[in-house]
XYZ file of C-alpha atoms in Angstrom:
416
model
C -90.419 -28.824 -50.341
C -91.889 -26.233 -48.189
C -96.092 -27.176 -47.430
C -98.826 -25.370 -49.514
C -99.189 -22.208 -48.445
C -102.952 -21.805 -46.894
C -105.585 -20.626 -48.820
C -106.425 -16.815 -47.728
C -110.339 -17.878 -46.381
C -108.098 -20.287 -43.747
C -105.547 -17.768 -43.090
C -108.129 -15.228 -42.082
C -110.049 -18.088 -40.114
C -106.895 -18.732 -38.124
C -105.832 -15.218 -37.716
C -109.752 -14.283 -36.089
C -109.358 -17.798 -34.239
C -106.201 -16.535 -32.533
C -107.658 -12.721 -32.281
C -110.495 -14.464 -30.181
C -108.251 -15.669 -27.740
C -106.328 -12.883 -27.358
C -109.524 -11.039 -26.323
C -111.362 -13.729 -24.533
C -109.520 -12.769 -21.289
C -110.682 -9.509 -21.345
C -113.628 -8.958 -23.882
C -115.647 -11.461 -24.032
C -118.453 -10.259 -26.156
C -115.508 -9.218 -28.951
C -114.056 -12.620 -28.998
C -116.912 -14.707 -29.242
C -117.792 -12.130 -31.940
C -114.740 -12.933 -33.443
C -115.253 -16.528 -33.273
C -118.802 -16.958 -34.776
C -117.534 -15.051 -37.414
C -114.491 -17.438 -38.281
C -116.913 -20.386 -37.627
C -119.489 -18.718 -40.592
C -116.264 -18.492 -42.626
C -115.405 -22.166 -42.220
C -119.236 -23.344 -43.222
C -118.630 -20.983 -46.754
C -115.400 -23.417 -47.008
C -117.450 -26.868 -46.349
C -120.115 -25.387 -48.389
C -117.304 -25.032 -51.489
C -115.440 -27.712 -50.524
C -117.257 -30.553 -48.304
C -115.584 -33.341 -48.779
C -112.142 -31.704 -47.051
C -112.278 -33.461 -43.422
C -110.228 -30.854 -42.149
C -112.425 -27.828 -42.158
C -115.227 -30.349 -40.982
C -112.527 -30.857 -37.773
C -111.652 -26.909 -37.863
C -115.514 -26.206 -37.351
C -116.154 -28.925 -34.705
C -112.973 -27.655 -32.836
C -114.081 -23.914 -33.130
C -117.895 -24.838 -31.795
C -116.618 -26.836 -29.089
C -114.986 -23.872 -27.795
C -117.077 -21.178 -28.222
C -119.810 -23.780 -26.551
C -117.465 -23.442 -23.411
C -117.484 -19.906 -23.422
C -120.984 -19.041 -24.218
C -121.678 -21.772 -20.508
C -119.325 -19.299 -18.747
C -121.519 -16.570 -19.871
C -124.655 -18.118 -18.710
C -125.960 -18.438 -22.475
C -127.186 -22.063 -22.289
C -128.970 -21.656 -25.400
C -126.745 -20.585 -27.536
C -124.118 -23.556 -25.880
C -125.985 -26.103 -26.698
C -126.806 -25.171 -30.505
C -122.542 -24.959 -30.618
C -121.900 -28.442 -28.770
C -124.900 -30.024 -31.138
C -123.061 -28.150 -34.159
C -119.469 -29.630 -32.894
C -120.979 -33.402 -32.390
C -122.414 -32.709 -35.714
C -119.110 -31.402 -37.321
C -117.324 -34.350 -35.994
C -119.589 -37.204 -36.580
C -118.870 -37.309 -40.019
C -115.687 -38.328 -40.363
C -116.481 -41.522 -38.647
C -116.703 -43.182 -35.177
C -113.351 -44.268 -35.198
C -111.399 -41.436 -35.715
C -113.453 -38.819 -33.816
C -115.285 -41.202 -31.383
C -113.436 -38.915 -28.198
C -113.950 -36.095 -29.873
C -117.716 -36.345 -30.032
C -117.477 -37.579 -26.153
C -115.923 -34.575 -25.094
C -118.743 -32.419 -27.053
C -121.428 -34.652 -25.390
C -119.688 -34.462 -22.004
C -119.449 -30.273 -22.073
C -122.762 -30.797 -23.600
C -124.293 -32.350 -20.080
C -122.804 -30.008 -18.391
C -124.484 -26.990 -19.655
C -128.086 -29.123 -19.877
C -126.626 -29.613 -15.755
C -126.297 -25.375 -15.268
C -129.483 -24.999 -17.315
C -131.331 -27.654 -15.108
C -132.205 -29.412 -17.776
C -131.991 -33.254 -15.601
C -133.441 -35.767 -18.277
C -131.032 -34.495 -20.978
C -128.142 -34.313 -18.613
C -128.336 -37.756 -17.310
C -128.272 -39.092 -20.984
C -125.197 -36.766 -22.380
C -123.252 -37.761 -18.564
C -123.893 -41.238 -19.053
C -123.122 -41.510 -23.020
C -119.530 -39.841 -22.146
C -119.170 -41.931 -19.450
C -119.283 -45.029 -21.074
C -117.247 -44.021 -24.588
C -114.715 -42.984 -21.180
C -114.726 -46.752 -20.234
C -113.235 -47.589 -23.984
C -109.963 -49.362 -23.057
C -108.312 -47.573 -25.849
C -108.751 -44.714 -24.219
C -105.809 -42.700 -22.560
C -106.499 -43.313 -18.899
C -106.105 -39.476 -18.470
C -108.700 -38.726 -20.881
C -111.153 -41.164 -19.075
C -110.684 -39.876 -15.810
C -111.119 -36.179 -16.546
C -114.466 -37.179 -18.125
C -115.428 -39.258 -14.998
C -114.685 -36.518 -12.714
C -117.708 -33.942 -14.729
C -119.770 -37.035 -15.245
C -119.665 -37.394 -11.019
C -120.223 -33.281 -10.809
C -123.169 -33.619 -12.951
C -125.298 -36.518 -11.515
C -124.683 -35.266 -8.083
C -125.937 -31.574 -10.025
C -129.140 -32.508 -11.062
C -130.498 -34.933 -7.919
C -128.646 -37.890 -9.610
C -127.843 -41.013 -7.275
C -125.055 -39.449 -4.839
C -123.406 -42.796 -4.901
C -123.527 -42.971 -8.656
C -121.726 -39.327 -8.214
C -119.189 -40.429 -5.695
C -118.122 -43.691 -7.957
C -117.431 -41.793 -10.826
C -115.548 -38.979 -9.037
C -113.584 -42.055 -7.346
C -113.096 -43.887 -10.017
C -111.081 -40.742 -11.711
C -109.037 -40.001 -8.754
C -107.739 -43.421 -8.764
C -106.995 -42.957 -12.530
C -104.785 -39.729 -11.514
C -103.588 -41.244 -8.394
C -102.269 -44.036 -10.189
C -99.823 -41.698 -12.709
C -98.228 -40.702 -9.820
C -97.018 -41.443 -6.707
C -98.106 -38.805 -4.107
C -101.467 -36.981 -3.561
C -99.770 -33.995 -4.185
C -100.821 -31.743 -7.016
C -99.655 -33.573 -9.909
C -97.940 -32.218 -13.024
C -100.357 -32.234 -14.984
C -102.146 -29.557 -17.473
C -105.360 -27.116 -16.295
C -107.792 -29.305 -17.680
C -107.081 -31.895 -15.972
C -105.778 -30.752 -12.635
C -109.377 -28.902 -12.795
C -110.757 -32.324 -13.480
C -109.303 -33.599 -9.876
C -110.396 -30.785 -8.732
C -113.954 -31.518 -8.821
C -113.832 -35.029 -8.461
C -112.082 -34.447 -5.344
C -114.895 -32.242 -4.215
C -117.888 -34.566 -5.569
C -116.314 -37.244 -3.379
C -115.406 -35.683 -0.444
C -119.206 -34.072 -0.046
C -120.815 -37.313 -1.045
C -118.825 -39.454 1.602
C -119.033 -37.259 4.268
C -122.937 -37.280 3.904
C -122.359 -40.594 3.751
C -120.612 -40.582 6.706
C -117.743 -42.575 5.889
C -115.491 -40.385 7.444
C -111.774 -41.469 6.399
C -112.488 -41.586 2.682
C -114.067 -37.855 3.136
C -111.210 -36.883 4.706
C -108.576 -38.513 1.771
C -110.661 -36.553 -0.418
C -110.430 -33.408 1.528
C -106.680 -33.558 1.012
C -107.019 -33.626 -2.814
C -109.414 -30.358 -2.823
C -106.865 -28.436 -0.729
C -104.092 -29.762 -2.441
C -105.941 -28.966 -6.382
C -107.268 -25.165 -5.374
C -109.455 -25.879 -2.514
C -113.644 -26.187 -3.007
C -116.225 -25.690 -5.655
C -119.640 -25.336 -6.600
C -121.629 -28.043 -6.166
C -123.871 -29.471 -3.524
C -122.931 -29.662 0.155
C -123.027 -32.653 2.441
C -125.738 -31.323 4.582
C -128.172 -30.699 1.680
C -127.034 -34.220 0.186
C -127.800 -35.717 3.207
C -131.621 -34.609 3.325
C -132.546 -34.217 -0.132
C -130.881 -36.760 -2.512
C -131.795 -40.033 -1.304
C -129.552 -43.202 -3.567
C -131.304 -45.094 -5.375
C -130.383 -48.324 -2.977
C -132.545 -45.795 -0.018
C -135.065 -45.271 -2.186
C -135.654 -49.164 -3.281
C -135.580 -50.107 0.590
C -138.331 -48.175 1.168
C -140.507 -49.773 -1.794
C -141.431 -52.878 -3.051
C -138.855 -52.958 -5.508
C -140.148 -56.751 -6.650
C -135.853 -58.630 -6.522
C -134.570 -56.307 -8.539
C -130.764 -57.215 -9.152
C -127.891 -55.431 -7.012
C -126.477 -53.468 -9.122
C -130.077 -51.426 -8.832
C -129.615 -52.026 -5.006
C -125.848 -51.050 -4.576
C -125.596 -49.054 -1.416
C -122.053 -48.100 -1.663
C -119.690 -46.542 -4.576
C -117.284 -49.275 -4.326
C -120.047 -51.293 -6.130
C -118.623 -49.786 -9.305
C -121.867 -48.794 -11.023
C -120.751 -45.257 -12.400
C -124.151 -44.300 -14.063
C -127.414 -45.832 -14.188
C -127.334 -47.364 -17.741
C -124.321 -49.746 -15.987
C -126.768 -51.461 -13.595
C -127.602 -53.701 -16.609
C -125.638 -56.666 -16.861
C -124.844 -56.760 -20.704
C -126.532 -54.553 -22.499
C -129.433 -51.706 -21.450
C -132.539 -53.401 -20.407
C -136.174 -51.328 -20.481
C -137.418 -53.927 -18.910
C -135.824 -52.914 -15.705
C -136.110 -49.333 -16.226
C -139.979 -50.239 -16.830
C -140.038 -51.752 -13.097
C -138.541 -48.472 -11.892
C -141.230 -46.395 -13.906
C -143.838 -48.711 -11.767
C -142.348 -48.142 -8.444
C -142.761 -43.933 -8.782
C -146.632 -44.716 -7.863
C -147.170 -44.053 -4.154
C -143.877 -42.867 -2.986
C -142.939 -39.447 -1.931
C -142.081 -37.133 -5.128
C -138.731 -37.101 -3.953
C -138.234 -40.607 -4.499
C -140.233 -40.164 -8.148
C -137.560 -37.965 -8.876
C -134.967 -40.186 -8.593
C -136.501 -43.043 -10.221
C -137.951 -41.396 -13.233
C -133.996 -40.333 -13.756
C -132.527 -43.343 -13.496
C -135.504 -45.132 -15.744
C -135.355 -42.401 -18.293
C -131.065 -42.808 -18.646
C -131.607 -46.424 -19.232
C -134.607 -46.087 -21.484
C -132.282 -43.617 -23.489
C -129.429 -46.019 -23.661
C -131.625 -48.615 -25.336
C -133.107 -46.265 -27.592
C -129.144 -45.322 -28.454
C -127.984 -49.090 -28.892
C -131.007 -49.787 -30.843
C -132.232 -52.542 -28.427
C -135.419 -54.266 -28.920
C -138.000 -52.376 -26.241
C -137.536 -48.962 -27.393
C -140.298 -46.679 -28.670
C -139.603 -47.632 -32.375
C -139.674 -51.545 -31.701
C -142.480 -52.167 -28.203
C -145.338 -49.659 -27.685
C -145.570 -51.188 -24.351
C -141.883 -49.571 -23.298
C -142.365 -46.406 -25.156
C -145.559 -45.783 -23.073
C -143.558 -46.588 -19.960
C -141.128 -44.207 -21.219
C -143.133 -41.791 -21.785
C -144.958 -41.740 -18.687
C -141.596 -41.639 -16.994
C -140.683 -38.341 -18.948
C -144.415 -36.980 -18.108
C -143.759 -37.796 -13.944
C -140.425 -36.645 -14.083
C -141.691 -32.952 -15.532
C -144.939 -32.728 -13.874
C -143.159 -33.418 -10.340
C -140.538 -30.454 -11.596
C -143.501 -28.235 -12.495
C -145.017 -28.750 -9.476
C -141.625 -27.530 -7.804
C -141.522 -24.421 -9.978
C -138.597 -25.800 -11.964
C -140.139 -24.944 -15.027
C -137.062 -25.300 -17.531
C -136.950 -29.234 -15.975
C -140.325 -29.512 -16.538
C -139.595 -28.320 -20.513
C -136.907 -30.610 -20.963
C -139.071 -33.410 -20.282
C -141.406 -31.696 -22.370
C -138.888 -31.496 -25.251
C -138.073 -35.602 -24.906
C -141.361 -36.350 -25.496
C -141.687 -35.251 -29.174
C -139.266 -38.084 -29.775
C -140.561 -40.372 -27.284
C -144.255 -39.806 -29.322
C -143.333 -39.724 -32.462
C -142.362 -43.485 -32.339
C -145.682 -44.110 -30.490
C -148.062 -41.697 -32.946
C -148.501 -44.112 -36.107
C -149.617 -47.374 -33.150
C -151.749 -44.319 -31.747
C -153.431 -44.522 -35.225
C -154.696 -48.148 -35.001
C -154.068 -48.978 -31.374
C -157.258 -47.067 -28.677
C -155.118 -47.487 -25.761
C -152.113 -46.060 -26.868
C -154.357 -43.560 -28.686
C -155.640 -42.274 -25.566
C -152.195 -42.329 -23.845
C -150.636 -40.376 -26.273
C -153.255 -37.762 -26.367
C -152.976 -37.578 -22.253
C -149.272 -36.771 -23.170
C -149.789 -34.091 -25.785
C -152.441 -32.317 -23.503
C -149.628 -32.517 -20.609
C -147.653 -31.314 -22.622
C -149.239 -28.517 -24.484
C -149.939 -27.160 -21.161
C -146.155 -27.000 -19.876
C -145.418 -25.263 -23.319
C -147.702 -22.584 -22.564
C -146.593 -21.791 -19.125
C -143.381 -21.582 -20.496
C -144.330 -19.153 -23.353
C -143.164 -21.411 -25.907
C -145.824 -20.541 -28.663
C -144.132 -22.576 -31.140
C -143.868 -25.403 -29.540
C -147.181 -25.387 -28.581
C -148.552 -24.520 -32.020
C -146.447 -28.071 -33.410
C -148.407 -29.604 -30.483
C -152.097 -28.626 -31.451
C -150.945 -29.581 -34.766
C -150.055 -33.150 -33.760
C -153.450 -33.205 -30.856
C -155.516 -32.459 -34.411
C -153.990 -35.354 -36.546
C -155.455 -37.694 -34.073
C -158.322 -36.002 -32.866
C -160.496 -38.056 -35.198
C -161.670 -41.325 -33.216
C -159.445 -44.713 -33.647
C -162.235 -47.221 -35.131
């Protein structure tokens, strides 16, 4: 028997779905038109029927692309509300069936927070697609093409170069192993785009490196894939985005273990939440958080990055040292997030300096009720809301500031 015809609400979501394309290479505007209008028709058919996984997959799907092309139009607002609407969309029909799915959301996720420079969130949407990447039952295709935009981001948004540099490696190996020259592969755009730019992150990072010969392998995989991108040069690697190995040389870094102190990308530490032996560990990241006093901001940078990505990877895996569990880690976290955006106000990068400003309503909500009995962290959090009441207004966000004040009043009264 022939399938069930579709019901006409679907038909017409397909038929605007493909009308979108059509125009997309000409009319932008008009397609994406045409595409938040099928995705408003979808939510009328979860709202009538929400317990049919496919429109939940039909939605996710649509958002995930119209988060791509609203990042192509510079619209990093409007791409992230889509990409949180497809992770959304997908998470409910389980982590097993969408689990790559939701990877790929977070992973075009972190790259607009990357053209946005939004660094904290970045780091923390890179690194969570990075590891669901690392899932053996993943396609080794599918892992490298997210490895490649996990390199391209950290090396972005002042992440550890060599961090950068192993990831990008780490997916050319994965294509160079499904075939047997370094020529252009057959394979489809996505991911011949995806050697693309791991080519590129590698060859730049190397060659500031100076290790010459694999700069120059990699310089045969960007001609060979459509020749360079956009990303950051050799020369401005070279005096502007220390590794984190540099960086702990020059302080007391007090034994930390070497996969903090790796000094090369063969180490095979892809992002920073993979220095930790088994599982994330805050108590690590809370040395790194100690080691920003008294070294140039530069360096601060670099370690309130990596701190904050490992801090956020306990928080995801629920490990015991997170806000909700230790007030002495959220405090650490939080004055991470509060270095981190005060050194990025400081620099006139005022959307960074938001970000952070935007991770600390979490980071203080956990801490507000021990604020209520506890004088110490009292006074810490308050330090934090004034810091960051003050980045909300020279950003203009009234609102944010407002739900601020709001929060600054409910503890105003002294802790007995």
């Amino acid at each position: 028997m022939p399938p069930d015809p579709l019901p006409p609400d679907m038909q017409e979501v397909l038929r605007l779905e493909a009308e979108a394309w059509r125009l997309h290479a000409h009319d932008v505007d008009a397609a994406t038109a045409h595409y938040e209008f099928a995705c408003t028709l979808v939510r009328e058919l979860i709202v009538a029927e929400p317990h049919r996984p496919d429109h939940w997959y039909q939605l996710g799907s649509m958002l995930y692309s119209l988060g791509e092309w609203y990042l192509e139009a510079g619209d990093y607002e409007s791409a992230t509300i889509a990409l949180d609407g497809a992770e959304a969309a997908y998470s409910r029909q389980g982590e097993t069936e969408t689990s790559e799915l939701v990877a790929d959301v977070v992973l075009r996720r972190a790259r607009v927070h990357a053209a946005a420079a939004r660094p904290l969130s970045a780091i923390v949407d890179a690194q969570y697609a990075a590891l669901s990447a690392l899932d053996a039952d993943w396609p080794i295709e599918s892992s490298a093409r997210v490895l490649a935009h996990v390199g391209r981001v950290q090396l972005m948004i002042g992440g550890d170069p060599n961090l950068a540099a192993a990831a990008a490696d780490w997916s050319v190996r994965a294509y160079l192993s499904t075939f047997r020259t370094t020529e252009t592969p057959a394979l489809d755009s996505a991911h011949t785009i995806a050697l693309r730019v791991a080519a590129n992150v590698s060859q730049v990072v190397h060659s500031a490196a100076g290790r010459e010969d694999m700069a120059r392998a990699a310089h045969k995989l960007v001609m060979a894939t459509g020749g360079t991108i956009e990303c950051p040069g050799s020369e401005y690697i070279r005096a502007n985005q220390p590794t984190l190995a540099r960086v702990l040389a020059a302080a007391d870094h007090g034994g930390l273990p070497a996969t903090f102190t790796a000094s090369s990308p063969e180490d095979g530490i892809l992002v920073p939440a993979m220095r930790c032996h088994s599982q994330p560990c805050p108590g690590l990241a809370k040395t790194l958080a100690q080691l920003q006093i008294g070294v140039p901001n530069r360096d601060q940078v670099l370690l309130g990055l990596e701190a904050h990505a490992i801090f956020a990877a306990a928080s995801q895996d629920g490990v015991p040292g997170t806000p909700a569990q230790t007030g002495d880690f959220g405090t650490a976290w939080a004055a991470v997030a509060v270095n981190f955006g005060q050194r990025m106000f400081e620099q006139d990068e005022l959307t960074a300096a938001a970000d952070a400003a935007a991770w600390l309503n979490g980071i203080i909500g956990q801490l507000v009720p021990r604020a209520l009995v506890d004088p110490e962290i009292h006074g810490i959090v308050l330090d934090c809301l004034n810091w960051q009441r003050r980045i909300h207004d020279a950003t203009g966000d009234v609102k944010a500031a407002a739900q601020v004040n709001r929060t600054i009043t409910t503890l105003a009264d002294p802790v007995p």
